Short mmCIF file of C-alpha atoms in Angstrom, two decimals:
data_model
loop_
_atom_site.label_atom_id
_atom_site.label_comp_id
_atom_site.label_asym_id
_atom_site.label_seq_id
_atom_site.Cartn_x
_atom_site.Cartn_y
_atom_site.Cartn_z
CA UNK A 1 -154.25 -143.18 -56.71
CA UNK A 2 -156.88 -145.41 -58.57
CA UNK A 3 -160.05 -146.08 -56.83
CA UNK A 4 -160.90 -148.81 -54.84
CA UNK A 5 -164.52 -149.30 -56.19
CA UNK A 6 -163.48 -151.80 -59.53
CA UNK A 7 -167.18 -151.39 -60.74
CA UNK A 8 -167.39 -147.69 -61.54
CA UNK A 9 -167.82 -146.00 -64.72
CA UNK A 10 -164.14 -143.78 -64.73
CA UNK A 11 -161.46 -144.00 -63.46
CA UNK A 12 -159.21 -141.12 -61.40
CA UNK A 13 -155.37 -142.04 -62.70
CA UNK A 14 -154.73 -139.95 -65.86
CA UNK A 15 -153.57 -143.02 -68.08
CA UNK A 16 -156.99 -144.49 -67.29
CA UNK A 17 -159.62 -144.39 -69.92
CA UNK A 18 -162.05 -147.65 -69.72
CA UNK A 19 -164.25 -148.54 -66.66
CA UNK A 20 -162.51 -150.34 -63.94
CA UNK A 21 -163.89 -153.81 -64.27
CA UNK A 22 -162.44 -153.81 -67.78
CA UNK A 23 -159.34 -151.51 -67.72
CA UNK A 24 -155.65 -152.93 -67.90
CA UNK A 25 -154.60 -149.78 -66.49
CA UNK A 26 -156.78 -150.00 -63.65
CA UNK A 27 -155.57 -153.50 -62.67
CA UNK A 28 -152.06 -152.75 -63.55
CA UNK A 29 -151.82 -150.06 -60.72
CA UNK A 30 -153.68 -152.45 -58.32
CA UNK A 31 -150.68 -154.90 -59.38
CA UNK A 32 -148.03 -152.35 -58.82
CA UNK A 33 -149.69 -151.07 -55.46
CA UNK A 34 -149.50 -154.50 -53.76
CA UNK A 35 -145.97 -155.47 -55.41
CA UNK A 36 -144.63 -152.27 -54.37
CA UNK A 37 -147.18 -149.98 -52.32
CA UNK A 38 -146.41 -147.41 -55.11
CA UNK A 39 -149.05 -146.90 -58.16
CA UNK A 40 -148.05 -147.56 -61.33
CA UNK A 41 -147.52 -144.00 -61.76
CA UNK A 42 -144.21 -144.07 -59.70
CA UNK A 43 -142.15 -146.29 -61.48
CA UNK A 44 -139.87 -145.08 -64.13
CA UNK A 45 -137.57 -146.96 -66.49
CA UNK A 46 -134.10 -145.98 -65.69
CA UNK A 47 -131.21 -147.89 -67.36
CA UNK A 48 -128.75 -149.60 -65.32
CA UNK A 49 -131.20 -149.32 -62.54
CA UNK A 50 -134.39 -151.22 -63.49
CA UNK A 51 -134.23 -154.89 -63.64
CA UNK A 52 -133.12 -156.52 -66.81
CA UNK A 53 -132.02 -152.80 -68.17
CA UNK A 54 -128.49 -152.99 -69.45
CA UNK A 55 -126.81 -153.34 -72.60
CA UNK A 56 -124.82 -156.09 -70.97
CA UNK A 57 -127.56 -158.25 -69.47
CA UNK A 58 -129.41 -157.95 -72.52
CA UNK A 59 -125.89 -159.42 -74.32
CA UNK A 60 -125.36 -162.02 -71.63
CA UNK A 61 -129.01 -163.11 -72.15
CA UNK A 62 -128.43 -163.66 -76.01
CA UNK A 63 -125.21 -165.18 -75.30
CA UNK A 64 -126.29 -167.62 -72.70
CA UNK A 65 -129.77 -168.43 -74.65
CA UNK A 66 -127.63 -169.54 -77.60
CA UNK A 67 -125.29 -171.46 -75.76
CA UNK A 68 -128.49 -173.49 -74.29
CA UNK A 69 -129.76 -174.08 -77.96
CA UNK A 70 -126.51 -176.01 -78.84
CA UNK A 71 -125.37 -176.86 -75.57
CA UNK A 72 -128.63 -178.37 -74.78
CA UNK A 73 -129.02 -179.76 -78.14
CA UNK A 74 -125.67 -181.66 -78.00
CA UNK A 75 -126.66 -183.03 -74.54
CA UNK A 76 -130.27 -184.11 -75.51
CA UNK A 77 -128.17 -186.49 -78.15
CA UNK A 78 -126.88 -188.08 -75.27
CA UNK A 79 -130.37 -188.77 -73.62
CA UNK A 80 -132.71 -191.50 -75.02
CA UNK A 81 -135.59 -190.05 -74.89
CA UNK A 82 -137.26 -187.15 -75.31
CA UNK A 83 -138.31 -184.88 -72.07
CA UNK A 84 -142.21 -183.79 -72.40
CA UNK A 85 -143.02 -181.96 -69.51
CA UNK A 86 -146.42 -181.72 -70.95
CA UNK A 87 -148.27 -179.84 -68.40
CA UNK A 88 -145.76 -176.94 -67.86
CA UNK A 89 -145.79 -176.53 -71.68
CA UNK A 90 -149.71 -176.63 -71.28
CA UNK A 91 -149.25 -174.18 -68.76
CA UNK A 92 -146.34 -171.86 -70.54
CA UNK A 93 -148.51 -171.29 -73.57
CA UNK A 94 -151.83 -170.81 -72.06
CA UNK A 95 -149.88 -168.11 -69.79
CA UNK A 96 -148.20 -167.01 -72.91
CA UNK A 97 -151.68 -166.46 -74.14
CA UNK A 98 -153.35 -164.28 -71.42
CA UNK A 99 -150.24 -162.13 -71.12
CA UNK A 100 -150.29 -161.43 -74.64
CA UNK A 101 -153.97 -160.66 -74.74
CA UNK A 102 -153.40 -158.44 -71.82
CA UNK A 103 -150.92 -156.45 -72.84
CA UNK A 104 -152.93 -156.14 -76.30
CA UNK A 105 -155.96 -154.60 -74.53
CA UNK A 106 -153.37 -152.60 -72.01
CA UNK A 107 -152.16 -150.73 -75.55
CA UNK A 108 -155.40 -150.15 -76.92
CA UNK A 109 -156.69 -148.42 -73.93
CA UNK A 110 -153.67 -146.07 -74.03
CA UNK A 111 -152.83 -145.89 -77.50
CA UNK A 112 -156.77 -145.62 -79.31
CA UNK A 113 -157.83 -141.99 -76.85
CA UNK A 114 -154.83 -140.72 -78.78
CA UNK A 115 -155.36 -141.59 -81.95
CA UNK A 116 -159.03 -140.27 -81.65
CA UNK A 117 -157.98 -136.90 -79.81
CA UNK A 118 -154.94 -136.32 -81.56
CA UNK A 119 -154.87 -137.93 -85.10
CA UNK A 120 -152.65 -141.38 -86.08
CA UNK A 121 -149.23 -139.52 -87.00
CA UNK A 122 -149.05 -138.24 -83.67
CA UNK A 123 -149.35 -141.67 -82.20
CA UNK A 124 -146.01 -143.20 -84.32
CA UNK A 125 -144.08 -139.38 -84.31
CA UNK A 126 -145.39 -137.31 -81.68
CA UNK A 127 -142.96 -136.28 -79.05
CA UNK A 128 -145.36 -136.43 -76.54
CA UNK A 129 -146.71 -139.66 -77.49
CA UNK A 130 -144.21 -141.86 -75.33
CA UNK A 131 -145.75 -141.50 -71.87
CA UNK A 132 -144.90 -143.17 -68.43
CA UNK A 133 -147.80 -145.23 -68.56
CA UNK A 134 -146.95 -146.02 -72.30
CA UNK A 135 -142.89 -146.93 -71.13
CA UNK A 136 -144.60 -149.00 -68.16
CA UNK A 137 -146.27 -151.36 -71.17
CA UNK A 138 -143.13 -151.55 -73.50
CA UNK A 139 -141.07 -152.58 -70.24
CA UNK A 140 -143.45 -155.78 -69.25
CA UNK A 141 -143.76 -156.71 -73.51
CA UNK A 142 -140.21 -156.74 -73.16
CA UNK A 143 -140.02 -158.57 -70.10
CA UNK A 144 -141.90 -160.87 -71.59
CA UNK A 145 -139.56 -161.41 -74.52
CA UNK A 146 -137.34 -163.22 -71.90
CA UNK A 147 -140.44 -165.77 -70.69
CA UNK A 148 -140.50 -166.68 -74.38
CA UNK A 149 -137.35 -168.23 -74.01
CA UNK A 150 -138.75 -171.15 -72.03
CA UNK A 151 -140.30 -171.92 -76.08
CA UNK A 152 -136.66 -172.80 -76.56
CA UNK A 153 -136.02 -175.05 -73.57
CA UNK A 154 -139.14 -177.16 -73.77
CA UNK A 155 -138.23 -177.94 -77.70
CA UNK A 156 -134.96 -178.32 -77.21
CA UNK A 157 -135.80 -180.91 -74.02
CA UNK A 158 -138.01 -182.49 -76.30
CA UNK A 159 -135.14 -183.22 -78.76
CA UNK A 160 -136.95 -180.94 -81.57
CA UNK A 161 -134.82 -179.73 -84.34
CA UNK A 162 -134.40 -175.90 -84.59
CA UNK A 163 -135.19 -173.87 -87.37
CA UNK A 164 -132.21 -170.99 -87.63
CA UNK A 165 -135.12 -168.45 -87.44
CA UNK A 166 -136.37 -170.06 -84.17
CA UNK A 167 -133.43 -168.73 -82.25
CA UNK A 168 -132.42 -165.86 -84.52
CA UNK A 169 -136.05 -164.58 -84.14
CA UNK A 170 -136.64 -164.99 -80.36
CA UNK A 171 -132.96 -163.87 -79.17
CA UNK A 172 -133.00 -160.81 -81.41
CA UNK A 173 -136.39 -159.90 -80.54
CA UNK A 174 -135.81 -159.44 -77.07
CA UNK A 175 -132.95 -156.82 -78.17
CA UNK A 176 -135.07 -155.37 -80.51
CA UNK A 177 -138.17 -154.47 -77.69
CA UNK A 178 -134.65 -153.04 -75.49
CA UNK A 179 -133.68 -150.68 -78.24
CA UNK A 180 -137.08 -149.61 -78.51
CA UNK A 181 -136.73 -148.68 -74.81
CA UNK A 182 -133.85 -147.25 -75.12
CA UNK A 183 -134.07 -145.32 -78.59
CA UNK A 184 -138.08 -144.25 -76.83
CA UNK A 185 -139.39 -145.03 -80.64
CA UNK A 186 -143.07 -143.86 -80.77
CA UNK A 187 -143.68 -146.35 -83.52
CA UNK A 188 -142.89 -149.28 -81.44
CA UNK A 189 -146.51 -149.31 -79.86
CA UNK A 190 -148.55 -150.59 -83.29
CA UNK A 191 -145.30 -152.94 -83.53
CA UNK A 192 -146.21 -154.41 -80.17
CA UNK A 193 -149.51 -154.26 -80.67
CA UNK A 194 -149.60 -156.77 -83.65
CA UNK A 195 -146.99 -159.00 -82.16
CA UNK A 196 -149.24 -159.29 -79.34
CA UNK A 197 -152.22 -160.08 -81.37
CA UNK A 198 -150.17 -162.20 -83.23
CA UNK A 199 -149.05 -164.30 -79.95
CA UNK A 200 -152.21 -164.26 -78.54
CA UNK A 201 -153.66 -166.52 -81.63
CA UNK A 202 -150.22 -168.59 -81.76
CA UNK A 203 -149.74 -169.32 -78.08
CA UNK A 204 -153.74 -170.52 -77.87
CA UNK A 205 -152.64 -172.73 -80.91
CA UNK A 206 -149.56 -173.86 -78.57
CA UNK A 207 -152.10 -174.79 -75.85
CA UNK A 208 -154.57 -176.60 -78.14
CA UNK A 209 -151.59 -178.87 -79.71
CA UNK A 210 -150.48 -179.80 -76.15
CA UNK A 211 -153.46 -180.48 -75.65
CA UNK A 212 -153.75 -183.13 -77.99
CA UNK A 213 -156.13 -181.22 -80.15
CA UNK A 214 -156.16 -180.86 -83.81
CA UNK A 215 -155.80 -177.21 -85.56
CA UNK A 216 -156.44 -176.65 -88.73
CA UNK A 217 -155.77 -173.09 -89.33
CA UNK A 218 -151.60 -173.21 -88.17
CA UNK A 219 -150.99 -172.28 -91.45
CA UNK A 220 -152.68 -168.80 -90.63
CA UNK A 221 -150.08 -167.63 -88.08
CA UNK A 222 -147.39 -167.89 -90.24
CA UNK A 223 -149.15 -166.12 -92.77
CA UNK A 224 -150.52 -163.39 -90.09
CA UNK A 225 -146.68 -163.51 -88.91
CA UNK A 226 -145.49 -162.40 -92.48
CA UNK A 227 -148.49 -159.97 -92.61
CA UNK A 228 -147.23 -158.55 -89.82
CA UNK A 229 -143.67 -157.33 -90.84
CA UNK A 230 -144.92 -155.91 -93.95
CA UNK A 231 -147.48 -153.26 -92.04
CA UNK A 232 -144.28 -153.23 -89.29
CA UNK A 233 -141.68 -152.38 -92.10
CA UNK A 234 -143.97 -149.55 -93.80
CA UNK A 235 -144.55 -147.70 -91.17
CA UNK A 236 -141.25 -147.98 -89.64
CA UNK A 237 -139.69 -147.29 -93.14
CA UNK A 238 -142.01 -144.28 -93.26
CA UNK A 239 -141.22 -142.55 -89.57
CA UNK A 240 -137.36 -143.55 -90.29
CA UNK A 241 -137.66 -141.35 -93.92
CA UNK A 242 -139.86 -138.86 -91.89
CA UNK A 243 -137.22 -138.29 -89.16
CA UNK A 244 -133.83 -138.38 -91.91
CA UNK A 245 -135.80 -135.94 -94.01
CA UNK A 246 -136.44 -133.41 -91.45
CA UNK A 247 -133.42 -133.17 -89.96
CA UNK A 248 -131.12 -133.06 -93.50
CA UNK A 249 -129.37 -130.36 -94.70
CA UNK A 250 -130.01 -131.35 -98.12
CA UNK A 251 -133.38 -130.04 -98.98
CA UNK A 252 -135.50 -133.47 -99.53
CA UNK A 253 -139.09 -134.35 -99.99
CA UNK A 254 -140.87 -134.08 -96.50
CA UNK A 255 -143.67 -133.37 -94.91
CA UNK A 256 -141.92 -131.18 -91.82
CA UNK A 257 -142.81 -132.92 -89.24
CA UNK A 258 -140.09 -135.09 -87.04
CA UNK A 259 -140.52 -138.51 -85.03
CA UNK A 260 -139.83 -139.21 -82.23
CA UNK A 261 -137.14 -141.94 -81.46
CA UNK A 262 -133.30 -142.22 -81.84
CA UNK A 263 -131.66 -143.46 -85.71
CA UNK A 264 -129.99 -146.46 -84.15
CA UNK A 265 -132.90 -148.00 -82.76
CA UNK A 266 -134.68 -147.22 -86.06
CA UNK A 267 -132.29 -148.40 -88.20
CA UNK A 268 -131.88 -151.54 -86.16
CA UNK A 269 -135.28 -152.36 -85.82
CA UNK A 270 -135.66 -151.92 -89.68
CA UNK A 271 -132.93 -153.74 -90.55
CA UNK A 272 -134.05 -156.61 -88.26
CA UNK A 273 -137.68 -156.48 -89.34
CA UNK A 274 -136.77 -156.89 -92.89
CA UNK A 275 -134.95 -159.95 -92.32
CA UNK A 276 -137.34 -161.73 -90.10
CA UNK A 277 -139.68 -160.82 -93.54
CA UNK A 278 -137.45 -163.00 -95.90
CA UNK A 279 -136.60 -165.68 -93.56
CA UNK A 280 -140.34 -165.87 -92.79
CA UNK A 281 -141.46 -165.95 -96.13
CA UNK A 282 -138.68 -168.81 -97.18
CA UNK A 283 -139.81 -171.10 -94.12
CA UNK A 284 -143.68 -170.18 -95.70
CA UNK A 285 -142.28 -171.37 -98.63
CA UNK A 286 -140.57 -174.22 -97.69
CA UNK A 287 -143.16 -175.36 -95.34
CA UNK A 288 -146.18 -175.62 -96.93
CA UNK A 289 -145.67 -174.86 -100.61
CA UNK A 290 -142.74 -177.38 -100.77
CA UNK A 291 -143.51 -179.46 -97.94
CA UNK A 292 -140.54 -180.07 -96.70
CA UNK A 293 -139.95 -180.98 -93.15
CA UNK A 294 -138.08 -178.30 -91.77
CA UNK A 295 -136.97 -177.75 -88.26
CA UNK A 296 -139.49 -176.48 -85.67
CA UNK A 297 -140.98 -173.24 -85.76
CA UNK A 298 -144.19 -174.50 -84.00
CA UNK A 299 -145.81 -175.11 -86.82
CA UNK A 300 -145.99 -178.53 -89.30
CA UNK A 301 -146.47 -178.45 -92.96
CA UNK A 302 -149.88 -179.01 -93.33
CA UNK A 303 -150.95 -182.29 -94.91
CA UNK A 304 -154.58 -181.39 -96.86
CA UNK A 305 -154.28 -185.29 -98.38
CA UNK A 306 -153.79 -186.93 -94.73
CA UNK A 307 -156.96 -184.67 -92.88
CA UNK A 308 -159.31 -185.23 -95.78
CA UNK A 309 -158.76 -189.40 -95.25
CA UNK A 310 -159.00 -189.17 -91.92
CA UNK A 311 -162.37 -186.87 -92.12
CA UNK A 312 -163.46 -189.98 -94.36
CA UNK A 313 -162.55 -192.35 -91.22
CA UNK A 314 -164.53 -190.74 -89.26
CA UNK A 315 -167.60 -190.56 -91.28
CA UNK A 316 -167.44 -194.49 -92.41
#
């Protein structure tokens, strides 16, 4: 049981390793003791059981999230205007924001003791890197794969036209952080990690456009976003070849050590990763090399000629 006093220096729960005041883990179990009157140390992910934690909700989610992108599409044709409902967007991506930067910190504090203690390749192979408190994080990043979805709904209310990589990217994603459950893939925590820090600089971009303000740097998270699936797609190209090589009959160059993880939820999440690499470097392309005026991604192609003349308004 954690300890009451959120001031101290240490904490008593194992998975603890920052001072209260500032410690994920510390306000996680506080969470879980008043949700549940368990710590955080009881739960358990247990398929078919857990909320959210079959194959065939995870299916019926995709299934029923598509059919909202067209069905809702087709039916927005029929309205005259456009819904804004701009305080709950507002709202969505500032909440976006702080869950993301959460969950960011909530990794580091479990993930960075390791890597000090116990060396990097241990974190992304180790068989004992996948811990309860570890499985508690992947479970809420994935829950939160499913809150994304409201992106969807808002865009689609406000009669926005979809990119294909909008809706291939946020309904496979969600499937993705399930296999990752499922397959218990070590590697999956630097994966999260950078998606998080990823959304935690797009969201806050979200929240500043619905705001009314005007970002300059939206050109950045795309190119962050790309950034991103290259580091994903080494390292998860790496602990795939490390894991095939170990276990093959045919002698083959290795370094005879094995990760941790299941093949199909490697070779899914590769396979997926690599494609979300190409599409997002053609809409990079298309965007703001070209210019073109693609569907929405939740970003614009940015127009250099229209901010300098308005930077001229304002100083005449």
């Amino acid at each position: 049981m954690a300890e009451i006093n959120p001031f101290s220096l240490s904490g008593t729960q194992y998975s603890q390793h920052w001072p209260s005041l500032v410690s994920p883990d510390y306000w996680l179990n506080q969470g879980f003791i008043l949700a549940t009157g368990q710590p955080k140390s009881a739960w358990r992910w247990s398929p078919g059981a857990t909320f959210l934690s079959t194959q065939r909700v995870v299916l019926t989610g995709v299934v029923a999230y598509l059919a909202m992108v067209f069905g809702g599409q087709i039916i927005m044709k029929k309205v005259a205007k456009p819904i804004r409902l701009k305080r709950i967007t507002q709202a969505h991506n500032l909440i976006l924001t702080l869950i993301s930067g959460f969950l960011l910190l909530a990794f580091m504090e479990q993930c960075l003791p390791a890597w000090r203690d116990k060396g990097f390749f241990f974190t992304i192979c180790g068989s004992e890197s996948w811990t309860q408190s570890m499985e508690v994080l992947y479970y809420l990043n994935y829950l939160t794969k499913w809150l994304e979805f409201v992106d969807t709904v808002l865009l689609v209310l406000k009669k926005k036209k979809l990119e294909f990589l909008h809706y291939y990217h946020h309904s496979l994603t969600m499937v993705l952080c399930f296999e990752e459950l499922l397959g218990r893939v070590s590697v999956a925590w630097i994966i999260c990690s950078i998606n998080l820090l990823v959304h935690v600089i797009m969201y806050y971009y979200y929240f500043l456009a619905s705001c009314g303000k005007r970002v300059w740097w939206k050109e950045v998270v795309t190119t962050l976003q790309i950034v991103q699936f290259v580091v994903d797609l080494g390292l998860c190209y790496f602990c795939l070849y490390t894991h095939i090589t170990f276990h093959a009959v045919v002698p083959l160059p290795s370094i005879g050590a094995d990760c941790r993880g299941t093949r199909l939820a490697a070779y899914y999440g590769c396979v997926l990763l690599s494609s979300y690499l190409l599409l997002f470097v053609q809409f990079f392309i298309k965007t703001y090399i070209k210019g073109e005026k693609g569907g929405h991604l939740g970003f614009r192609a940015m127009n250099y000629d229209e901010l300098k003349s308005k930077k001229v308004e304002k100083t005449e």
